[in-house]
mmCIF file of N, CA and C in Angstrom:
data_model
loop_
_atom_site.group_PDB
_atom_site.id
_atom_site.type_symbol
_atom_site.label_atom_id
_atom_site.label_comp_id
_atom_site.label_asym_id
_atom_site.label_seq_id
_atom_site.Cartn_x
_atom_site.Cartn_y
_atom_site.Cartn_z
ATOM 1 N N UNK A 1 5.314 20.678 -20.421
ATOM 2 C CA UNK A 1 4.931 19.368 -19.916
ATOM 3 C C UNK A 1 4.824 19.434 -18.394
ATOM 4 N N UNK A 2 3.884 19.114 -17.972
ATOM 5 C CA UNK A 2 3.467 19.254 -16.097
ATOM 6 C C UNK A 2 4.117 17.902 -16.033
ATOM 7 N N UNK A 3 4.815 18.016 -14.682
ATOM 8 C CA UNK A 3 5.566 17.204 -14.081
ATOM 9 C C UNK A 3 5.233 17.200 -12.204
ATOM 10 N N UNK A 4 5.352 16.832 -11.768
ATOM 11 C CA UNK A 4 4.765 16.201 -10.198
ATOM 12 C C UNK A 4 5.812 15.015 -9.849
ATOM 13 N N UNK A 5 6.421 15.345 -8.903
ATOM 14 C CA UNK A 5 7.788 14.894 -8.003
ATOM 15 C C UNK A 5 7.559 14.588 -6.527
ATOM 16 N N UNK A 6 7.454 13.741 -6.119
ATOM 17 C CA UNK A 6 7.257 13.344 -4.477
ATOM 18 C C UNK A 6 8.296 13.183 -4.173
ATOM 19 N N UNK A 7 8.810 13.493 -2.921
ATOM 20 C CA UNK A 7 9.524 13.243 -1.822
ATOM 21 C C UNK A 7 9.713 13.112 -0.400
ATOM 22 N N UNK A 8 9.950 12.328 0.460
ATOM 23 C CA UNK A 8 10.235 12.485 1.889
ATOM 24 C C UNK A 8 9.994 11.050 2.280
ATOM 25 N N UNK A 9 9.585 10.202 1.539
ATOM 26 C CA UNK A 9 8.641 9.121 1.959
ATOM 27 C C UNK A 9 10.194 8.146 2.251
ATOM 28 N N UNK A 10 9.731 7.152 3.374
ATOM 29 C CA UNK A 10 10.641 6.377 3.952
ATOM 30 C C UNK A 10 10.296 5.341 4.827
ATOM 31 N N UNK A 11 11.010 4.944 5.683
ATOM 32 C CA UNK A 11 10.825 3.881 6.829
ATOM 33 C C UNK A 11 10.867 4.841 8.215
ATOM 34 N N UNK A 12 9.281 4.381 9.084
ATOM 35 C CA UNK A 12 9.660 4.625 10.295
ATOM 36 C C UNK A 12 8.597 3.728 11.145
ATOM 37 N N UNK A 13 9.223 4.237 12.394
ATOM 38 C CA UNK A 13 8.185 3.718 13.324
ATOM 39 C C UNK A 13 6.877 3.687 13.855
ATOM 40 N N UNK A 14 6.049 2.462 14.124
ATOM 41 C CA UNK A 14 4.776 3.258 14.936
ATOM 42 C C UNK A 14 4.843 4.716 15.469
ATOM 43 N N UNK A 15 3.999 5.489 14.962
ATOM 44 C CA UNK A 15 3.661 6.709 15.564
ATOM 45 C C UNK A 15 4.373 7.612 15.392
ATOM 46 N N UNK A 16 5.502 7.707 14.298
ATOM 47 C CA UNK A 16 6.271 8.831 14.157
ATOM 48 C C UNK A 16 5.760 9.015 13.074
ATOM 49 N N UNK A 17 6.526 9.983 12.363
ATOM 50 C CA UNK A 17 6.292 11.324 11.881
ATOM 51 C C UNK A 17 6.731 11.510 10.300
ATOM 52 N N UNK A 18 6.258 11.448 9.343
ATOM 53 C CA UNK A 18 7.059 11.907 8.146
ATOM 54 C C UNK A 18 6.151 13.364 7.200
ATOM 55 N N UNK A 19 7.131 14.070 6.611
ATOM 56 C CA UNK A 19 6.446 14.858 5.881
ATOM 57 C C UNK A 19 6.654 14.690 4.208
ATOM 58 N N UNK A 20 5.571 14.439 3.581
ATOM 59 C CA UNK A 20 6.008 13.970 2.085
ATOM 60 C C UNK A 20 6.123 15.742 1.288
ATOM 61 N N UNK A 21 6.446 15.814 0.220
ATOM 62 C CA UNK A 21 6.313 17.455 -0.500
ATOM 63 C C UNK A 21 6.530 17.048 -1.985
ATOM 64 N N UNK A 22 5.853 17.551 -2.507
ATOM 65 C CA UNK A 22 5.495 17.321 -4.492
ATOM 66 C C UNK A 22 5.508 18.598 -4.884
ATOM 67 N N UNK A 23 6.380 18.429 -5.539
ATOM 68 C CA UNK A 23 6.570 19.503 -6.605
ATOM 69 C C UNK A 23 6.246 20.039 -7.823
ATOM 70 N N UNK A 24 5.305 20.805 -8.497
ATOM 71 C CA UNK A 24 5.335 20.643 -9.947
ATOM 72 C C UNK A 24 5.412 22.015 -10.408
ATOM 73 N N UNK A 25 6.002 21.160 -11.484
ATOM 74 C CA UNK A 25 6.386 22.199 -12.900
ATOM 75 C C UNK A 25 5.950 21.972 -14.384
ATOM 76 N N UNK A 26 6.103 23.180 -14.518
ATOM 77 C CA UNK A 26 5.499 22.595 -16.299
ATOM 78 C C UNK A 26 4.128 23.515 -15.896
ATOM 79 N N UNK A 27 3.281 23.694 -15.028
ATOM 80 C CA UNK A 27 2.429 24.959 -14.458
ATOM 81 C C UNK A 27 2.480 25.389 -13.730
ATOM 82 N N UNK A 28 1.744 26.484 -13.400
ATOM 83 C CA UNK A 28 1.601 26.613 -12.200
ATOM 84 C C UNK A 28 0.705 26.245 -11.469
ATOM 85 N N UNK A 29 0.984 25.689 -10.329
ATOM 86 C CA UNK A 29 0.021 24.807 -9.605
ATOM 87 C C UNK A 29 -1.227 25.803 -9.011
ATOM 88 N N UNK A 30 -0.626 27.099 -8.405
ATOM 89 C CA UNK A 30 -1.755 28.011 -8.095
ATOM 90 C C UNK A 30 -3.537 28.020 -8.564
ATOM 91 N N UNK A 31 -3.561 27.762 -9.030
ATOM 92 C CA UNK A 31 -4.863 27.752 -9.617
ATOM 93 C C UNK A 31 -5.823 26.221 -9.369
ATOM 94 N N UNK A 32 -5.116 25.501 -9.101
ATOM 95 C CA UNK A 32 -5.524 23.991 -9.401
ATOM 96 C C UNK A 32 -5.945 23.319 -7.882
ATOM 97 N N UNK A 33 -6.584 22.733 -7.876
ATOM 98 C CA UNK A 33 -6.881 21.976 -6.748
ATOM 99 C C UNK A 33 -5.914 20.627 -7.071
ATOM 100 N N UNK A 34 -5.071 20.029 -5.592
ATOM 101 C CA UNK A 34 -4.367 18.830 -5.555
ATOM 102 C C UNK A 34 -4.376 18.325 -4.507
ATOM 103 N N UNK A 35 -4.295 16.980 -4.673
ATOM 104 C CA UNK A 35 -4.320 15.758 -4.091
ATOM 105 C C UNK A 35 -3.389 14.561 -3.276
ATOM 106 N N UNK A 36 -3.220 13.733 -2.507
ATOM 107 C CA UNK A 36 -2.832 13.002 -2.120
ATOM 108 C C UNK A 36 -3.422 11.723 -2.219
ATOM 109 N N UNK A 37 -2.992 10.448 -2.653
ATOM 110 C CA UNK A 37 -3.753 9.136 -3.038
ATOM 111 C C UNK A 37 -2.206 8.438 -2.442
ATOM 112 N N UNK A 38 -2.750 7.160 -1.992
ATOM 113 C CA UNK A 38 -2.058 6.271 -1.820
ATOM 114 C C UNK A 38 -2.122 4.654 -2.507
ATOM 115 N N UNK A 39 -1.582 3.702 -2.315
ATOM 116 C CA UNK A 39 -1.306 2.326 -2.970
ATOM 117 C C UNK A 39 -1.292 1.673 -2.137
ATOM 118 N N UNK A 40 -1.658 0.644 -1.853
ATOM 119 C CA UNK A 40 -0.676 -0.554 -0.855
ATOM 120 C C UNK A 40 -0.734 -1.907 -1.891
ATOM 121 N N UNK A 41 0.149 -2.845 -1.482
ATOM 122 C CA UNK A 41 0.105 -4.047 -2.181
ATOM 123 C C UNK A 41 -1.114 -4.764 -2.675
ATOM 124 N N UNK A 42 -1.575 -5.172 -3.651
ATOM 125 C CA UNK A 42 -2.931 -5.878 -3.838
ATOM 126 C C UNK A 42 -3.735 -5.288 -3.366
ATOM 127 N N UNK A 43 -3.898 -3.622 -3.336
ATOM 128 C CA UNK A 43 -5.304 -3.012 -2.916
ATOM 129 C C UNK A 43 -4.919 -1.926 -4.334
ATOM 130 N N UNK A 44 -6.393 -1.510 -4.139
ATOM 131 C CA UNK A 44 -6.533 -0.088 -5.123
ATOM 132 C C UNK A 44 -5.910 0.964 -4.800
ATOM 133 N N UNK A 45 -6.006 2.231 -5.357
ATOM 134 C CA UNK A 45 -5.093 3.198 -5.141
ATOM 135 C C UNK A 45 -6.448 4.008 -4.293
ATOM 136 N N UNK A 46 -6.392 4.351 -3.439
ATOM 137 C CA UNK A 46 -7.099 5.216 -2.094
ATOM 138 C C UNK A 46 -7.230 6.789 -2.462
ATOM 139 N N UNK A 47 -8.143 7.419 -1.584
ATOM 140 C CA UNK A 47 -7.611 8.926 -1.394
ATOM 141 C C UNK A 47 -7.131 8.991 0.087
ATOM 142 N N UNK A 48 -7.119 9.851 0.054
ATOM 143 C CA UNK A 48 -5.889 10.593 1.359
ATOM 144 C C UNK A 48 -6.096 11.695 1.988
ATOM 145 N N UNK A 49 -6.104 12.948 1.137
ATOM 146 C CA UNK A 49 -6.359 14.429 1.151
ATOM 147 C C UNK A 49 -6.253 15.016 -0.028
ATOM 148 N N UNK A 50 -7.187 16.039 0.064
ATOM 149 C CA UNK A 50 -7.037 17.078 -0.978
ATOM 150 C C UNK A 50 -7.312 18.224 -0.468
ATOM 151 N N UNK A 51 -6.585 19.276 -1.263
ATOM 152 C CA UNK A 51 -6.651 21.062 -0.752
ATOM 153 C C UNK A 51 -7.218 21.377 -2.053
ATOM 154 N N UNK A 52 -7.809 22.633 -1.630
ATOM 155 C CA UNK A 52 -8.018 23.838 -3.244
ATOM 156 C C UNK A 52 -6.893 24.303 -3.843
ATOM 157 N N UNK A 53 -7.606 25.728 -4.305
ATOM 158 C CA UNK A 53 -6.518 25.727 -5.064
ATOM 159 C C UNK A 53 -5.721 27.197 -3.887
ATOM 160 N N UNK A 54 -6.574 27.803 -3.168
ATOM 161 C CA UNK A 54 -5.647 29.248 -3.090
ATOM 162 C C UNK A 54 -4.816 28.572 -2.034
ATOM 163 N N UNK A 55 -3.902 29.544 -1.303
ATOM 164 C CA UNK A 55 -2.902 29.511 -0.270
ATOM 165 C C UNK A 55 -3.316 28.538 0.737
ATOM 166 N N UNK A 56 -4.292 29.277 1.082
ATOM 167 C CA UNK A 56 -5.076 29.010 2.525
ATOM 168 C C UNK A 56 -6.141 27.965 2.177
ATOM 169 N N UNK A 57 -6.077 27.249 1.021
ATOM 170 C CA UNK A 57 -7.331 26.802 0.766
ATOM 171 C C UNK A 57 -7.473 25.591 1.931
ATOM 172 N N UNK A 58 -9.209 25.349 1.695
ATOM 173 C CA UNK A 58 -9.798 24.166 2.766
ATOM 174 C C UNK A 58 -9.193 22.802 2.253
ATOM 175 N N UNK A 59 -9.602 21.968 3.318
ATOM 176 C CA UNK A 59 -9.172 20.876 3.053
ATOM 177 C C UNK A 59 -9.710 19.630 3.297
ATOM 178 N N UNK A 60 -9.994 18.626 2.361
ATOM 179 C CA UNK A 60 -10.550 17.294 3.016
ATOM 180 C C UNK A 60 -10.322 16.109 3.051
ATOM 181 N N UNK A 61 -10.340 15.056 4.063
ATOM 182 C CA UNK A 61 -9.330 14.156 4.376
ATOM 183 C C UNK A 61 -10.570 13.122 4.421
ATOM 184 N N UNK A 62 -9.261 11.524 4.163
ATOM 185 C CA UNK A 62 -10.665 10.567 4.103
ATOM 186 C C UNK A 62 -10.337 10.366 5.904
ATOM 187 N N UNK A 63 -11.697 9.246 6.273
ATOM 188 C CA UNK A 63 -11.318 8.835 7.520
ATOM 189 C C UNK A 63 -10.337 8.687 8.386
ATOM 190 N N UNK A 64 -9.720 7.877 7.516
ATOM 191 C CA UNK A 64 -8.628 6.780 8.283
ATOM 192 C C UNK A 64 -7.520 7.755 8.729
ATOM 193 N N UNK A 65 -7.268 9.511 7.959
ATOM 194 C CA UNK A 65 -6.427 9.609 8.112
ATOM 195 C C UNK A 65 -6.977 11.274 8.738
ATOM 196 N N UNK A 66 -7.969 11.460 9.195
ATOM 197 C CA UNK A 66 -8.513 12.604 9.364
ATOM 198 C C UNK A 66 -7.579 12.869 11.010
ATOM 199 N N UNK A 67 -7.357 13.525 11.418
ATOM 200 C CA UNK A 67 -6.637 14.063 12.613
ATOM 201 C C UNK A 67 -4.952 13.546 13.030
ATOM 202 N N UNK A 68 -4.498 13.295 12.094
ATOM 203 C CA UNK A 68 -3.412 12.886 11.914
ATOM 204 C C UNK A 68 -2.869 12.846 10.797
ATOM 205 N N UNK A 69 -3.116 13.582 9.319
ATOM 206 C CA UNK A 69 -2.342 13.947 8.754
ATOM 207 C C UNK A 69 -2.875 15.207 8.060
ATOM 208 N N UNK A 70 -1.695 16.229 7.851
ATOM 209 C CA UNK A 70 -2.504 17.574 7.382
ATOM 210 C C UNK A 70 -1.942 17.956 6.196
ATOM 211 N N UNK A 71 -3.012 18.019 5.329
ATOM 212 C CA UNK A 71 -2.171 18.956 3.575
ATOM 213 C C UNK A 71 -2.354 20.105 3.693
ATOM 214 N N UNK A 72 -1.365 20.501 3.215
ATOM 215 C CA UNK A 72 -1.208 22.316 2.927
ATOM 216 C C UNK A 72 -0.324 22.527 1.587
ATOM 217 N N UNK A 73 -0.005 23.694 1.184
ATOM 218 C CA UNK A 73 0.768 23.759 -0.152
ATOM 219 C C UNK A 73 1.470 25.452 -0.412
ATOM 220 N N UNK A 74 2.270 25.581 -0.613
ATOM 221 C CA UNK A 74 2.965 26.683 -0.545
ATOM 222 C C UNK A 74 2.867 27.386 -2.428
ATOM 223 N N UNK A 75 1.963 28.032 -2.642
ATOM 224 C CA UNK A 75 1.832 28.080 -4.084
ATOM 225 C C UNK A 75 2.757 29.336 -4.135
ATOM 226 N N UNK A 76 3.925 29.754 -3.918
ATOM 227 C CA UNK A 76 5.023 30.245 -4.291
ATOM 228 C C UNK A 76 5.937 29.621 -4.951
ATOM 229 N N UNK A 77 6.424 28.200 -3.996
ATOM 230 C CA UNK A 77 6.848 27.137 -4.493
ATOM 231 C C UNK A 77 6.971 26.464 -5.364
ATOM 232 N N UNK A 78 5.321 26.324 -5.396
ATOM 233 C CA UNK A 78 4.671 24.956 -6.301
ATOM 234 C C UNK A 78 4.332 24.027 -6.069
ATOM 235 N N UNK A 79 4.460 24.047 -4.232
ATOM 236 C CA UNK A 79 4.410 22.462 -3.728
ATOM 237 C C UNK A 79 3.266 22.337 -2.755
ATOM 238 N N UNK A 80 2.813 21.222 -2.490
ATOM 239 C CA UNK A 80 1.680 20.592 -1.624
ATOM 240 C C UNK A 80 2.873 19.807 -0.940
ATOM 241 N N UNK A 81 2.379 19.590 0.355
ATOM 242 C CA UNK A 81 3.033 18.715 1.400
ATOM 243 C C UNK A 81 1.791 18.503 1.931
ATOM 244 N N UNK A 82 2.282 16.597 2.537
ATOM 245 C CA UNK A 82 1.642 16.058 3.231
ATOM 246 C C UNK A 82 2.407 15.613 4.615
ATOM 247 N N UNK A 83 1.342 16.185 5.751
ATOM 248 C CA UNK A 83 2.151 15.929 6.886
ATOM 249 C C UNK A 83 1.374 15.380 8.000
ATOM 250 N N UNK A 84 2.543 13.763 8.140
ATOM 251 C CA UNK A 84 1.896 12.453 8.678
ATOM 252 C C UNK A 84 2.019 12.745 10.299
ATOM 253 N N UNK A 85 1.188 12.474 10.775
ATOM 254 C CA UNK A 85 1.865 12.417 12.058
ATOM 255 C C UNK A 85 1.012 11.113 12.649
ATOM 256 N N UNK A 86 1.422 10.321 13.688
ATOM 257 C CA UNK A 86 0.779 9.335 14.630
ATOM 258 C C UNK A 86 0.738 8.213 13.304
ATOM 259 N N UNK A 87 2.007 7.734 12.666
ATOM 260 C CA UNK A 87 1.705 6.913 11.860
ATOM 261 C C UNK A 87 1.545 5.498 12.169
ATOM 262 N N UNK A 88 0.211 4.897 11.520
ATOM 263 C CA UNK A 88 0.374 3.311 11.518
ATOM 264 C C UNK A 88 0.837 2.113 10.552
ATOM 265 N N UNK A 89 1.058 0.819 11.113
ATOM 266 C CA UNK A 89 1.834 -0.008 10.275
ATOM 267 C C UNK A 89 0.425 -0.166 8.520
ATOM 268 N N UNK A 90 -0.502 0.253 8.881
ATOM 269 C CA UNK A 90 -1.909 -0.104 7.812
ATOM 270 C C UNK A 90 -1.228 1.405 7.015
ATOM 271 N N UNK A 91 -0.730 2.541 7.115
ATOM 272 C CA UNK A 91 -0.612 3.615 6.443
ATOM 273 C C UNK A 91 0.467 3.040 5.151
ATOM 274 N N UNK A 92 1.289 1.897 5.219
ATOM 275 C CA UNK A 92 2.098 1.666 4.520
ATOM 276 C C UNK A 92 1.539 1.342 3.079
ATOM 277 N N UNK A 93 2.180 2.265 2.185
ATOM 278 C CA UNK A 93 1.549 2.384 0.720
ATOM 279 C C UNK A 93 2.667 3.624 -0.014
ATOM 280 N N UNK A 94 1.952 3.321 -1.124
ATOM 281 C CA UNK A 94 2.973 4.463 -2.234
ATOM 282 C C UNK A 94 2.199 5.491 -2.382
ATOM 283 N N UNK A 95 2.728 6.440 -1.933
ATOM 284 C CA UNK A 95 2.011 7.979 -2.288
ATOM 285 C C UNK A 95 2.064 8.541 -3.270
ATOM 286 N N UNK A 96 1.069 9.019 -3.912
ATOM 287 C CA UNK A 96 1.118 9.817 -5.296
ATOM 288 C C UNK A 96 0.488 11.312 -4.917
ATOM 289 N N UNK A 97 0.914 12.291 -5.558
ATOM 290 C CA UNK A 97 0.382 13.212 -5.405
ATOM 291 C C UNK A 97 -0.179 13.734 -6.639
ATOM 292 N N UNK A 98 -1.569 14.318 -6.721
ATOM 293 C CA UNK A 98 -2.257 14.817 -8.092
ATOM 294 C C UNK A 98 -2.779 16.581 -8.304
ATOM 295 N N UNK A 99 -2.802 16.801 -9.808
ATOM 296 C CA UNK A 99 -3.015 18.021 -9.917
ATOM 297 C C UNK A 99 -4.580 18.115 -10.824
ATOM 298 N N UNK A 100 -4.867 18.526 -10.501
ATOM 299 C CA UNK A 100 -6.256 18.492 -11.277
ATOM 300 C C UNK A 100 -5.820 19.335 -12.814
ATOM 301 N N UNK A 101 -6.514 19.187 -13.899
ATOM 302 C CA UNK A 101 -6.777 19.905 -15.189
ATOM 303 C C UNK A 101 -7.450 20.926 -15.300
ATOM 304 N N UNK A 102 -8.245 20.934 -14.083
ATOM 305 C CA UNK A 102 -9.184 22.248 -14.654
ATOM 306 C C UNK A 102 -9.048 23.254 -13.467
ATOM 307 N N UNK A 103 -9.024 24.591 -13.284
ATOM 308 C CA UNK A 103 -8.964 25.567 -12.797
ATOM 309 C C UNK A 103 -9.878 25.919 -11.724
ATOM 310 N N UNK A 104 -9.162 26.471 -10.602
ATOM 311 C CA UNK A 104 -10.166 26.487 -8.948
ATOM 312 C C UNK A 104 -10.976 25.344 -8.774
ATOM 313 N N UNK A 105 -12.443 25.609 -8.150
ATOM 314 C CA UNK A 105 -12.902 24.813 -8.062
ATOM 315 C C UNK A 105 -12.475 24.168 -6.845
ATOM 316 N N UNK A 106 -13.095 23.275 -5.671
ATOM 317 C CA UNK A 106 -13.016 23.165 -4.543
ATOM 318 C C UNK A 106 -11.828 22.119 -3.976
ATOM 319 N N UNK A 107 -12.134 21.632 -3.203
ATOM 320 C CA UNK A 107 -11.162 20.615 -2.662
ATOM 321 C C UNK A 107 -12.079 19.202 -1.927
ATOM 322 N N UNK A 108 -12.985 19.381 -2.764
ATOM 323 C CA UNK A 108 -13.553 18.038 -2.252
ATOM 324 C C UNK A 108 -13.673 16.913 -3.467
ATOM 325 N N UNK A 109 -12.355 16.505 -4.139
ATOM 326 C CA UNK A 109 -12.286 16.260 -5.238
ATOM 327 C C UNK A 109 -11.593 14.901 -4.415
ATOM 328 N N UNK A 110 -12.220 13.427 -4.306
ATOM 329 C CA UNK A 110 -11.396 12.376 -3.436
ATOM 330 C C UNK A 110 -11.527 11.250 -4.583
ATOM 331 N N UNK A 111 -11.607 11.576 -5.817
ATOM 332 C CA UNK A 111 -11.776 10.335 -6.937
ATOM 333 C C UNK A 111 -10.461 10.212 -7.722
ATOM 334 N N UNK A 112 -9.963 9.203 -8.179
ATOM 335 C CA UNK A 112 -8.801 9.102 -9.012
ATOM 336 C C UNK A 112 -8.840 9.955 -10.716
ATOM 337 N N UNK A 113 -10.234 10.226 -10.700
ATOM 338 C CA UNK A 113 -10.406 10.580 -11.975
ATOM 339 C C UNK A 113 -10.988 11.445 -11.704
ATOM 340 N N UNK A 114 -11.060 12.588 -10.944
ATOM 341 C CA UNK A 114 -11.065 14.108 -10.837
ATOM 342 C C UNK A 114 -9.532 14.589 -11.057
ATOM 343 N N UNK A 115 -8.642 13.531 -11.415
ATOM 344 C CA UNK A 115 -7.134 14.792 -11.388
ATOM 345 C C UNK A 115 -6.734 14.064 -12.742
ATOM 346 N N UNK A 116 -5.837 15.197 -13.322
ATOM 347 C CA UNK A 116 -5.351 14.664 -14.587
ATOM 348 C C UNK A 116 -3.888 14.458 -14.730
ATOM 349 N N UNK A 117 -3.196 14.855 -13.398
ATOM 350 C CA UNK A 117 -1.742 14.760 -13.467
ATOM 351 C C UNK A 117 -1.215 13.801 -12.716
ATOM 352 N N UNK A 118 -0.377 13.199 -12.534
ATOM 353 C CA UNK A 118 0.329 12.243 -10.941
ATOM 354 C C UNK A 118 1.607 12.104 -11.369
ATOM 355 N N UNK A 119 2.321 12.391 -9.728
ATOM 356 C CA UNK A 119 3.611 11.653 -9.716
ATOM 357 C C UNK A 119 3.940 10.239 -9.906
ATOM 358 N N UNK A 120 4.683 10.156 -9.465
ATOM 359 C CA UNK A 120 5.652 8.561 -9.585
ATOM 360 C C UNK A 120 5.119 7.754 -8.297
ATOM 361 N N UNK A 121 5.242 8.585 -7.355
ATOM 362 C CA UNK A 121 4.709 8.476 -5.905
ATOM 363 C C UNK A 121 6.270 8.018 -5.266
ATOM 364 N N UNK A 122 6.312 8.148 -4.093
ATOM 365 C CA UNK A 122 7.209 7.670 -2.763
ATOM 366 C C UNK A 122 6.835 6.621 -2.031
ATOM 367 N N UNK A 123 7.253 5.640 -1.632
ATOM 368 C CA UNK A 123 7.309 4.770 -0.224
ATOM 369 C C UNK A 123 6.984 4.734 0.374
ATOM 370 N N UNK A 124 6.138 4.426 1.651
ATOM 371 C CA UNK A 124 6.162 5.108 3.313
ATOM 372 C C UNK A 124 5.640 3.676 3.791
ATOM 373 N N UNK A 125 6.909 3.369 4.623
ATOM 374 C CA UNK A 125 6.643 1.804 5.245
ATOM 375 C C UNK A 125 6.745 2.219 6.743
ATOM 376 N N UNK A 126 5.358 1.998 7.415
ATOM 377 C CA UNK A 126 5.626 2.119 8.878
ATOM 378 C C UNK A 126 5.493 0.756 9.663
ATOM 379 N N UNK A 127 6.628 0.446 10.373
ATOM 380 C CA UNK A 127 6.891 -0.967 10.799
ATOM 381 C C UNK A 127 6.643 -0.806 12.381
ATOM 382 N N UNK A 128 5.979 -2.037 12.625
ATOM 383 C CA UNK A 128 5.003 -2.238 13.798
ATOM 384 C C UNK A 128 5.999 -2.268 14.993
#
């Protein structure tokens, strides 16, 4: 059973700093291209970022969050991290992180229904 675990997400200030990290098991993530999506109250669930599948793979970010937050993923691990930096009070939402179903394949995957797995998601309230 694939499983996907977020963590790091919390309360901070304008312009600081958090790093989220998802874990999964149940596969191995190596092969898979994954994702970052977010929530906020009474909005839809967003994209964020997504990487490929190898080590080093590329990466693509939506606007809002392009030069200020970077995904990467340690496929030794198993994990993708997302890392916020210059955060704003509009970033506040629930993070989910996703694994796609199907094998390689790129990282320009920014739809809710290109991935077949998700966490629970984490928190991240940045207060003005």
């Amino acid at each position: 059973q694939v499983q996907l675990v977020e963590s790091g997400g919390g309360l901070v200030q304008a312009g600081g700093s958090l790093r989220l990290s998802c874990v999964v098991s149940g596969r191995t993530s190596s092969r898979y291209a994954m994702g970052w999506f977010r929530q906020a109250p009474g909005k839809e669930r967003e994209f964020v970022a997504a990487i490929n599948w190898s080590n080093s793979g590329s990466a693509y970010y939506a606007d809002s969050v392009k030069g200020r937050f970077t995904i990467s993923r340690d496929n030794a691990k198993n994990t993708v991290y997302l890392q916020m930096n210059g955060l704003k009070p509009e970033d506040t939402a629930v993070y989910s992180c996703a694994l796609r179903g199907a094998p390689y394949g790129s990282s320009w995957y920014n739809r809710v229904d290109d991935y077949d797995y998700w966490g629970q998601g984490t928190q991240v309230t940045v207060s003005s």
